[in-house]
Amino acid sequence: VLGGSGGVGTFFIQLAKKEGASFVATTSTEKDLLLSLGADKVINYKEVNWWEDQELLAAEPFDLIVDLAIGYEAWVHANKSHMLKTRKSGGLFLAFASDEPLLEVHSLWQTMKTLIPMAWRAFSTKYLSSSPQYTWHDGLEVKPGVFTEIVSLFENGSLKVVLDPISPLPFTEDGVKRGFIVMQERHAHGKVVVQIA
C-alpha cells in the first residue's frame, strides 16, 4: 500500500487484513501507527525506496500493489523491480492516484492528456501477460449493503478511524485553510477533519 498512513490508506490496511491478506507492506513515516492497524512491514520512504527494499526483493512477488499517493512513477518501479506478479499470475496494480497526483485541470485538453495514458495502460495490460494488470480506480463503486457492513465494522470496533494529529480543526476560515494546506501537502496521517458543531 503506497501511502498507507493517509485517510484512505489507514482504512485499506485494516480492511486488507480483515479480508485475509497474508502480508501487507506499506510506505510511510508512521511505523508504529501502521503496525498497530495491521501492517506487517512499514517502509520509511524517506530512508529507502520501496522498490529497492532487500527483504521485499527476496520475497515472492506481490499479488497486489495499491497506489494511493505516487502516480506513474510507482507503476514504473513496480514493473521494473518485478515486485508484482504478472497479469498471467494474477498481479494487479490498483492506482487511486493519477499519473500526476497534484493535478490541476482547466480544460478538456488537460483532462484528455491526463486520462488517455492511464486508460491506454489499463487497456493494454489486459492483453500483456508478461506485465501486471493496471487498473485505475476512478470512483467509488457502491454495491447494496456495503455501507451497512462498514458501519457495523465501526460499531464493533473492527475498523478504526485515524485522525491526523491536527484534527479536529475549528470551522473558521483559518481552520478550513489549514485543513486544505495539509491535504495539498499530501502528508496527512489519517483523516483531516474540520469540526462544524
PDB file of C-alpha atoms in Angstrom:
ATOM      1  CA  VAL A   1       0.000   0.000   0.000  1.00  0.00           C
ATOM      2  CA  LEU A   2       1.782   3.111  -1.225  1.00  0.00           C
ATOM      3  CA  GLY A   3       0.672   5.986   1.004  1.00  0.00           C
ATOM      4  CA  GLY A   4      -0.640   3.801   3.813  1.00  0.00           C
ATOM      5  CA  SER A   5      -0.877   6.453   6.510  1.00  0.00           C
ATOM      6  CA  GLY A   6      -3.294   8.719   4.653  1.00  0.00           C
ATOM      7  CA  GLY A   7      -7.015   8.814   5.235  1.00  0.00           C
ATOM      8  CA  VAL A   8      -7.772   6.051   2.709  1.00  0.00           C
ATOM      9  CA  GLY A   9      -4.619   4.036   3.398  1.00  0.00           C
ATOM     10  CA  THR A  10      -5.360   3.611   7.094  1.00  0.00           C
ATOM     11  CA  PHE A  11      -8.719   2.057   6.175  1.00  0.00           C
ATOM     12  CA  PHE A  12      -7.261  -0.011   3.343  1.00  0.00           C
ATOM     13  CA  ILE A  13      -4.660  -1.677   5.582  1.00  0.00           C
ATOM     14  CA  GLN A  14      -7.278  -2.639   8.150  1.00  0.00           C
ATOM     15  CA  LEU A  15      -9.699  -3.961   5.538  1.00  0.00           C
ATOM     16  CA  ALA A  16      -6.987  -5.919   3.704  1.00  0.00           C
ATOM     17  CA  LYS A  17      -6.023  -7.734   6.898  1.00  0.00           C
ATOM     18  CA  LYS A  18      -9.673  -8.307   7.793  1.00  0.00           C
ATOM     19  CA  GLU A  19     -10.274  -9.862   4.364  1.00  0.00           C
ATOM     20  CA  GLY A  20      -7.350 -12.262   4.826  1.00  0.00           C
ATOM     21  CA  ALA A  21      -4.315 -10.626   3.205  1.00  0.00           C
ATOM     22  CA  SER A  22      -1.367 -12.730   4.343  1.00  0.00           C
ATOM     23  CA  PHE A  23       1.165  -9.890   4.175  1.00  0.00           C
ATOM     24  CA  VAL A  24       0.638  -6.141   3.989  1.00  0.00           C
ATOM     25  CA  ALA A  25       3.574  -3.822   3.375  1.00  0.00           C
ATOM     26  CA  THR A  26       3.186  -0.066   3.251  1.00  0.00           C
ATOM     27  CA  THR A  27       5.183   3.115   2.779  1.00  0.00           C
ATOM     28  CA  SER A  28       5.042   5.796   5.445  1.00  0.00           C
ATOM     29  CA  THR A  29       6.978   7.599   8.141  1.00  0.00           C
ATOM     30  CA  GLU A  30       4.340   6.477  10.686  1.00  0.00           C
ATOM     31  CA  LYS A  31       5.631   2.982  11.500  1.00  0.00           C
ATOM     32  CA  ASP A  32       4.011   2.449  14.913  1.00  0.00           C
ATOM     33  CA  LEU A  33       0.611   3.664  13.731  1.00  0.00           C
ATOM     34  CA  LEU A  34       0.517   1.374  10.713  1.00  0.00           C
ATOM     35  CA  LEU A  35       1.822  -1.667  12.587  1.00  0.00           C
ATOM     36  CA  SER A  36      -0.995  -1.113  15.096  1.00  0.00           C
ATOM     37  CA  LEU A  37      -3.502  -1.150  12.210  1.00  0.00           C
ATOM     38  CA  GLY A  38      -2.243  -4.495  10.929  1.00  0.00           C
ATOM     39  CA  ALA A  39       0.619  -3.759   8.518  1.00  0.00           C
ATOM     40  CA  ASP A  40       3.294  -6.448   8.574  1.00  0.00           C
ATOM     41  CA  LYS A  41       6.058  -4.190   7.248  1.00  0.00           C
ATOM     42  CA  VAL A  42       6.385  -0.415   7.095  1.00  0.00           C
ATOM     43  CA  ILE A  43       8.989   1.083   4.779  1.00  0.00           C
ATOM     44  CA  ASN A  44      10.046   4.619   5.639  1.00  0.00           C
ATOM     45  CA  TYR A  45      10.138   6.176   2.166  1.00  0.00           C
ATOM     46  CA  LYS A  46      12.491   8.893   3.451  1.00  0.00           C
ATOM     47  CA  GLU A  47      15.128   6.249   4.215  1.00  0.00           C
ATOM     48  CA  VAL A  48      14.714   3.627   1.482  1.00  0.00           C
ATOM     49  CA  ASN A  49      12.943   3.327  -1.838  1.00  0.00           C
ATOM     50  CA  TRP A  50      10.247   0.646  -1.537  1.00  0.00           C
ATOM     51  CA  TRP A  51      11.251  -0.890  -4.883  1.00  0.00           C
ATOM     52  CA  GLU A  52      14.821  -1.363  -3.582  1.00  0.00           C
ATOM     53  CA  ASP A  53      13.905  -2.916  -0.210  1.00  0.00           C
ATOM     54  CA  GLN A  54      16.025  -6.076   0.007  1.00  0.00           C
ATOM     55  CA  GLU A  55      13.532  -8.036   2.095  1.00  0.00           C
ATOM     56  CA  LEU A  56      10.759  -7.405  -0.411  1.00  0.00           C
ATOM     57  CA  LEU A  57      13.006  -8.122  -3.396  1.00  0.00           C
ATOM     58  CA  ALA A  58      13.954 -11.504  -1.888  1.00  0.00           C
ATOM     59  CA  ALA A  59      10.312 -12.452  -1.220  1.00  0.00           C
ATOM     60  CA  GLU A  60       7.643 -13.748  -3.575  1.00  0.00           C
ATOM     61  CA  PRO A  61       6.195 -11.036  -5.809  1.00  0.00           C
ATOM     62  CA  PHE A  62       3.051  -9.336  -4.513  1.00  0.00           C
ATOM     63  CA  ASP A  63      -0.415 -10.152  -5.818  1.00  0.00           C
ATOM     64  CA  LEU A  64      -1.470  -6.531  -5.471  1.00  0.00           C
ATOM     65  CA  ILE A  65       0.106  -3.086  -5.181  1.00  0.00           C
ATOM     66  CA  VAL A  66      -2.243  -0.248  -4.277  1.00  0.00           C
ATOM     67  CA  ASP A  67      -1.051   3.253  -5.124  1.00  0.00           C
ATOM     68  CA  LEU A  68      -2.762   5.917  -3.047  1.00  0.00           C
ATOM     69  CA  ALA A  69      -0.078   8.568  -3.341  1.00  0.00           C
ATOM     70  CA  ILE A  70       2.585   8.400  -6.033  1.00  0.00           C
ATOM     71  CA  GLY A  71       1.224   8.033  -9.574  1.00  0.00           C
ATOM     72  CA  TYR A  72       3.030   6.965 -12.747  1.00  0.00           C
ATOM     73  CA  GLU A  73       6.438   6.630 -11.070  1.00  0.00           C
ATOM     74  CA  ALA A  74       5.054   3.890  -8.794  1.00  0.00           C
ATOM     75  CA  TRP A  75       3.797   1.899 -11.799  1.00  0.00           C
ATOM     76  CA  VAL A  76       7.200   2.144 -13.480  1.00  0.00           C
ATOM     77  CA  HIS A  77       9.030   0.931 -10.351  1.00  0.00           C
ATOM     78  CA  ALA A  78       6.543  -1.891  -9.721  1.00  0.00           C
ATOM     79  CA  ASN A  79       7.123  -3.116 -13.265  1.00  0.00           C
ATOM     80  CA  LYS A  80      10.919  -2.802 -13.333  1.00  0.00           C
ATOM     81  CA  SER A  81      11.515  -4.257  -9.860  1.00  0.00           C
ATOM     82  CA  HIS A  82       9.353  -7.333 -10.523  1.00  0.00           C
ATOM     83  CA  MET A  83       7.862  -6.958  -7.034  1.00  0.00           C
ATOM     84  CA  LEU A  84       4.417  -7.533  -8.524  1.00  0.00           C
ATOM     85  CA  LYS A  85       3.270 -10.729 -10.216  1.00  0.00           C
ATOM     86  CA  THR A  86       2.490 -10.627 -13.920  1.00  0.00           C
ATOM     87  CA  ARG A  87      -1.107 -10.442 -15.107  1.00  0.00           C
ATOM     88  CA  LYS A  88      -0.914 -14.104 -16.103  1.00  0.00           C
ATOM     89  CA  SER A  89      -0.043 -14.958 -12.486  1.00  0.00           C
ATOM     90  CA  GLY A  90      -2.748 -12.668 -11.066  1.00  0.00           C
ATOM     91  CA  GLY A  91      -0.717  -9.494 -10.449  1.00  0.00           C
ATOM     92  CA  LEU A  92      -2.719  -6.282 -10.172  1.00  0.00           C
ATOM     93  CA  PHE A  93      -1.563  -2.675  -9.811  1.00  0.00           C
ATOM     94  CA  LEU A  94      -4.505  -0.690  -8.456  1.00  0.00           C
ATOM     95  CA  ALA A  95      -3.982   3.049  -8.899  1.00  0.00           C
ATOM     96  CA  PHE A  96      -6.072   5.533  -6.960  1.00  0.00           C
ATOM     97  CA  ALA A  97      -3.546   8.296  -7.661  1.00  0.00           C
ATOM     98  CA  SER A  98      -3.457   9.722 -11.167  1.00  0.00           C
ATOM     99  CA  ASP A  99      -0.149   9.942 -13.027  1.00  0.00           C
ATOM    100  CA  GLU A 100       0.304  13.415 -11.582  1.00  0.00           C
ATOM    101  CA  PRO A 101      -1.103  13.338  -8.020  1.00  0.00           C
ATOM    102  CA  LEU A 102      -1.287  17.140  -7.742  1.00  0.00           C
ATOM    103  CA  LEU A 103      -3.243  17.546 -10.925  1.00  0.00           C
ATOM    104  CA  GLU A 104      -4.929  20.793 -11.898  1.00  0.00           C
ATOM    105  CA  VAL A 105      -7.289  20.560 -14.850  1.00  0.00           C
ATOM    106  CA  HIS A 106      -8.538  23.734 -16.519  1.00  0.00           C
ATOM    107  CA  SER A 107      -9.539  22.482 -19.959  1.00  0.00           C
ATOM    108  CA  LEU A 108     -10.792  19.481 -21.877  1.00  0.00           C
ATOM    109  CA  TRP A 109      -7.317  19.085 -23.402  1.00  0.00           C
ATOM    110  CA  GLN A 110      -5.705  18.815 -19.940  1.00  0.00           C
ATOM    111  CA  THR A 111      -8.325  16.247 -18.952  1.00  0.00           C
ATOM    112  CA  MET A 112      -7.655  14.135 -22.050  1.00  0.00           C
ATOM    113  CA  LYS A 113      -3.894  14.497 -21.628  1.00  0.00           C
ATOM    114  CA  THR A 114      -4.292  13.049 -18.132  1.00  0.00           C
ATOM    115  CA  LEU A 115      -6.817  10.299 -18.784  1.00  0.00           C
ATOM    116  CA  ILE A 116      -5.636   8.840 -22.097  1.00  0.00           C
ATOM    117  CA  PRO A 117      -2.273   7.436 -20.851  1.00  0.00           C
ATOM    118  CA  MET A 118      -3.937   5.794 -17.835  1.00  0.00           C
ATOM    119  CA  ALA A 119      -6.787   4.398 -19.946  1.00  0.00           C
ATOM    120  CA  TRP A 120      -4.312   3.070 -22.512  1.00  0.00           C
ATOM    121  CA  ARG A 121      -2.213   1.464 -19.758  1.00  0.00           C
ATOM    122  CA  ALA A 122      -5.310  -0.218 -18.314  1.00  0.00           C
ATOM    123  CA  PHE A 123      -6.410  -1.441 -21.756  1.00  0.00           C
ATOM    124  CA  SER A 124      -3.020  -2.654 -22.968  1.00  0.00           C
ATOM    125  CA  THR A 125      -2.122  -4.543 -19.785  1.00  0.00           C
ATOM    126  CA  LYS A 126      -5.279  -6.634 -20.141  1.00  0.00           C
ATOM    127  CA  TYR A 127      -3.520  -8.356 -23.044  1.00  0.00           C
ATOM    128  CA  LEU A 128       0.137  -8.339 -21.942  1.00  0.00           C
ATOM    129  CA  SER A 129       0.604 -11.479 -19.873  1.00  0.00           C
ATOM    130  CA  SER A 130       4.203 -10.525 -19.011  1.00  0.00           C
ATOM    131  CA  SER A 131       3.150  -7.313 -17.271  1.00  0.00           C
ATOM    132  CA  PRO A 132       0.955  -6.774 -14.194  1.00  0.00           C
ATOM    133  CA  GLN A 133      -2.626  -5.689 -14.865  1.00  0.00           C
ATOM    134  CA  TYR A 134      -3.002  -1.930 -14.364  1.00  0.00           C
ATOM    135  CA  THR A 135      -6.336  -0.653 -13.097  1.00  0.00           C
ATOM    136  CA  TRP A 136      -7.107   2.965 -12.380  1.00  0.00           C
ATOM    137  CA  HIS A 137      -9.850   3.322  -9.824  1.00  0.00           C
ATOM    138  CA  ASP A 138     -11.686   6.440 -10.868  1.00  0.00           C
ATOM    139  CA  GLY A 139     -14.527   6.475  -8.389  1.00  0.00           C
ATOM    140  CA  LEU A 140     -16.456   4.763  -5.672  1.00  0.00           C
ATOM    141  CA  GLU A 141     -18.378   1.663  -6.691  1.00  0.00           C
ATOM    142  CA  VAL A 142     -21.228   1.352  -4.250  1.00  0.00           C
ATOM    143  CA  LYS A 143     -22.944  -2.002  -4.024  1.00  0.00           C
ATOM    144  CA  PRO A 144     -26.043  -2.692  -1.923  1.00  0.00           C
ATOM    145  CA  GLY A 145     -25.171  -3.379   1.695  1.00  0.00           C
ATOM    146  CA  VAL A 146     -21.591  -2.061   1.581  1.00  0.00           C
ATOM    147  CA  PHE A 147     -22.217   0.913   3.852  1.00  0.00           C
ATOM    148  CA  THR A 148     -24.206  -1.229   6.277  1.00  0.00           C
ATOM    149  CA  GLU A 149     -21.258  -3.611   6.554  1.00  0.00           C
ATOM    150  CA  ILE A 150     -18.765  -0.772   7.025  1.00  0.00           C
ATOM    151  CA  VAL A 151     -20.895   0.878   9.707  1.00  0.00           C
ATOM    152  CA  SER A 152     -21.079  -2.440  11.574  1.00  0.00           C
ATOM    153  CA  LEU A 153     -17.259  -2.691  11.450  1.00  0.00           C
ATOM    154  CA  PHE A 154     -17.021   0.737  13.093  1.00  0.00           C
ATOM    155  CA  GLU A 155     -19.641  -0.140  15.671  1.00  0.00           C
ATOM    156  CA  ASN A 156     -17.982  -3.394  16.730  1.00  0.00           C
ATOM    157  CA  GLY A 157     -14.502  -1.823  16.809  1.00  0.00           C
ATOM    158  CA  SER A 158     -13.085  -3.837  13.882  1.00  0.00           C
ATOM    159  CA  LEU A 159     -12.388  -0.689  11.875  1.00  0.00           C
ATOM    160  CA  LYS A 160     -10.744   2.344  13.439  1.00  0.00           C
ATOM    161  CA  VAL A 161     -10.859   5.905  12.185  1.00  0.00           C
ATOM    162  CA  VAL A 162      -7.441   7.548  12.327  1.00  0.00           C
ATOM    163  CA  LEU A 163      -7.438  11.333  12.580  1.00  0.00           C
ATOM    164  CA  ASP A 164      -4.464  13.455  11.608  1.00  0.00           C
ATOM    165  CA  PRO A 165      -2.905  14.969  14.764  1.00  0.00           C
ATOM    166  CA  ILE A 166      -4.097  18.469  13.761  1.00  0.00           C
ATOM    167  CA  SER A 167      -7.726  17.268  13.779  1.00  0.00           C
ATOM    168  CA  PRO A 168     -10.287  18.374  14.577  1.00  0.00           C
ATOM    169  CA  LEU A 169      -9.770  21.841  13.165  1.00  0.00           C
ATOM    170  CA  PRO A 170     -12.194  24.646  14.027  1.00  0.00           C
ATOM    171  CA  PHE A 171     -14.815  25.642  11.464  1.00  0.00           C
ATOM    172  CA  THR A 172     -13.236  29.018  10.831  1.00  0.00           C
ATOM    173  CA  GLU A 173     -11.593  30.493   7.771  1.00  0.00           C
ATOM    174  CA  ASP A 174      -8.141  29.727   9.241  1.00  0.00           C
ATOM    175  CA  GLY A 175      -9.163  26.212  10.297  1.00  0.00           C
ATOM    176  CA  VAL A 176     -10.520  25.298   6.865  1.00  0.00           C
ATOM    177  CA  LYS A 177      -7.491  26.818   5.105  1.00  0.00           C
ATOM    178  CA  ARG A 178      -5.135  24.866   7.367  1.00  0.00           C
ATOM    179  CA  GLY A 179      -7.005  21.648   6.541  1.00  0.00           C
ATOM    180  CA  PHE A 180      -6.683  22.293   2.819  1.00  0.00           C
ATOM    181  CA  ILE A 181      -2.972  23.081   3.166  1.00  0.00           C
ATOM    182  CA  VAL A 182      -2.306  19.809   4.996  1.00  0.00           C
ATOM    183  CA  MET A 183      -4.203  17.891   2.317  1.00  0.00           C
ATOM    184  CA  GLN A 184      -2.400  19.709  -0.506  1.00  0.00           C
ATOM    185  CA  GLU A 185       0.993  18.932   1.050  1.00  0.00           C
ATOM    186  CA  ARG A 186      -0.031  15.249   0.918  1.00  0.00           C
ATOM    187  CA  HIS A 187       1.422  14.353   4.304  1.00  0.00           C
ATOM    188  CA  ALA A 188      -1.705  13.891   6.386  1.00  0.00           C
ATOM    189  CA  HIS A 189      -1.621  10.886   8.691  1.00  0.00           C
ATOM    190  CA  GLY A 190      -5.252   9.829   8.790  1.00  0.00           C
ATOM    191  CA  LYS A 191      -8.324  11.907   8.097  1.00  0.00           C
ATOM    192  CA  VAL A 192      -8.161  15.708   8.269  1.00  0.00           C
ATOM    193  CA  VAL A 193     -11.363  16.824   9.991  1.00  0.00           C
ATOM    194  CA  VAL A 194     -12.995  20.230  10.353  1.00  0.00           C
ATOM    195  CA  GLN A 195     -15.429  20.248  13.255  1.00  0.00           C
ATOM    196  CA  ILE A 196     -18.651  22.034  12.337  1.00  0.00           C
ATOM    197  CA  ALA A 197     -20.662  21.657  15.526  1.00  0.00           C
TER     198      ALA A 197
END
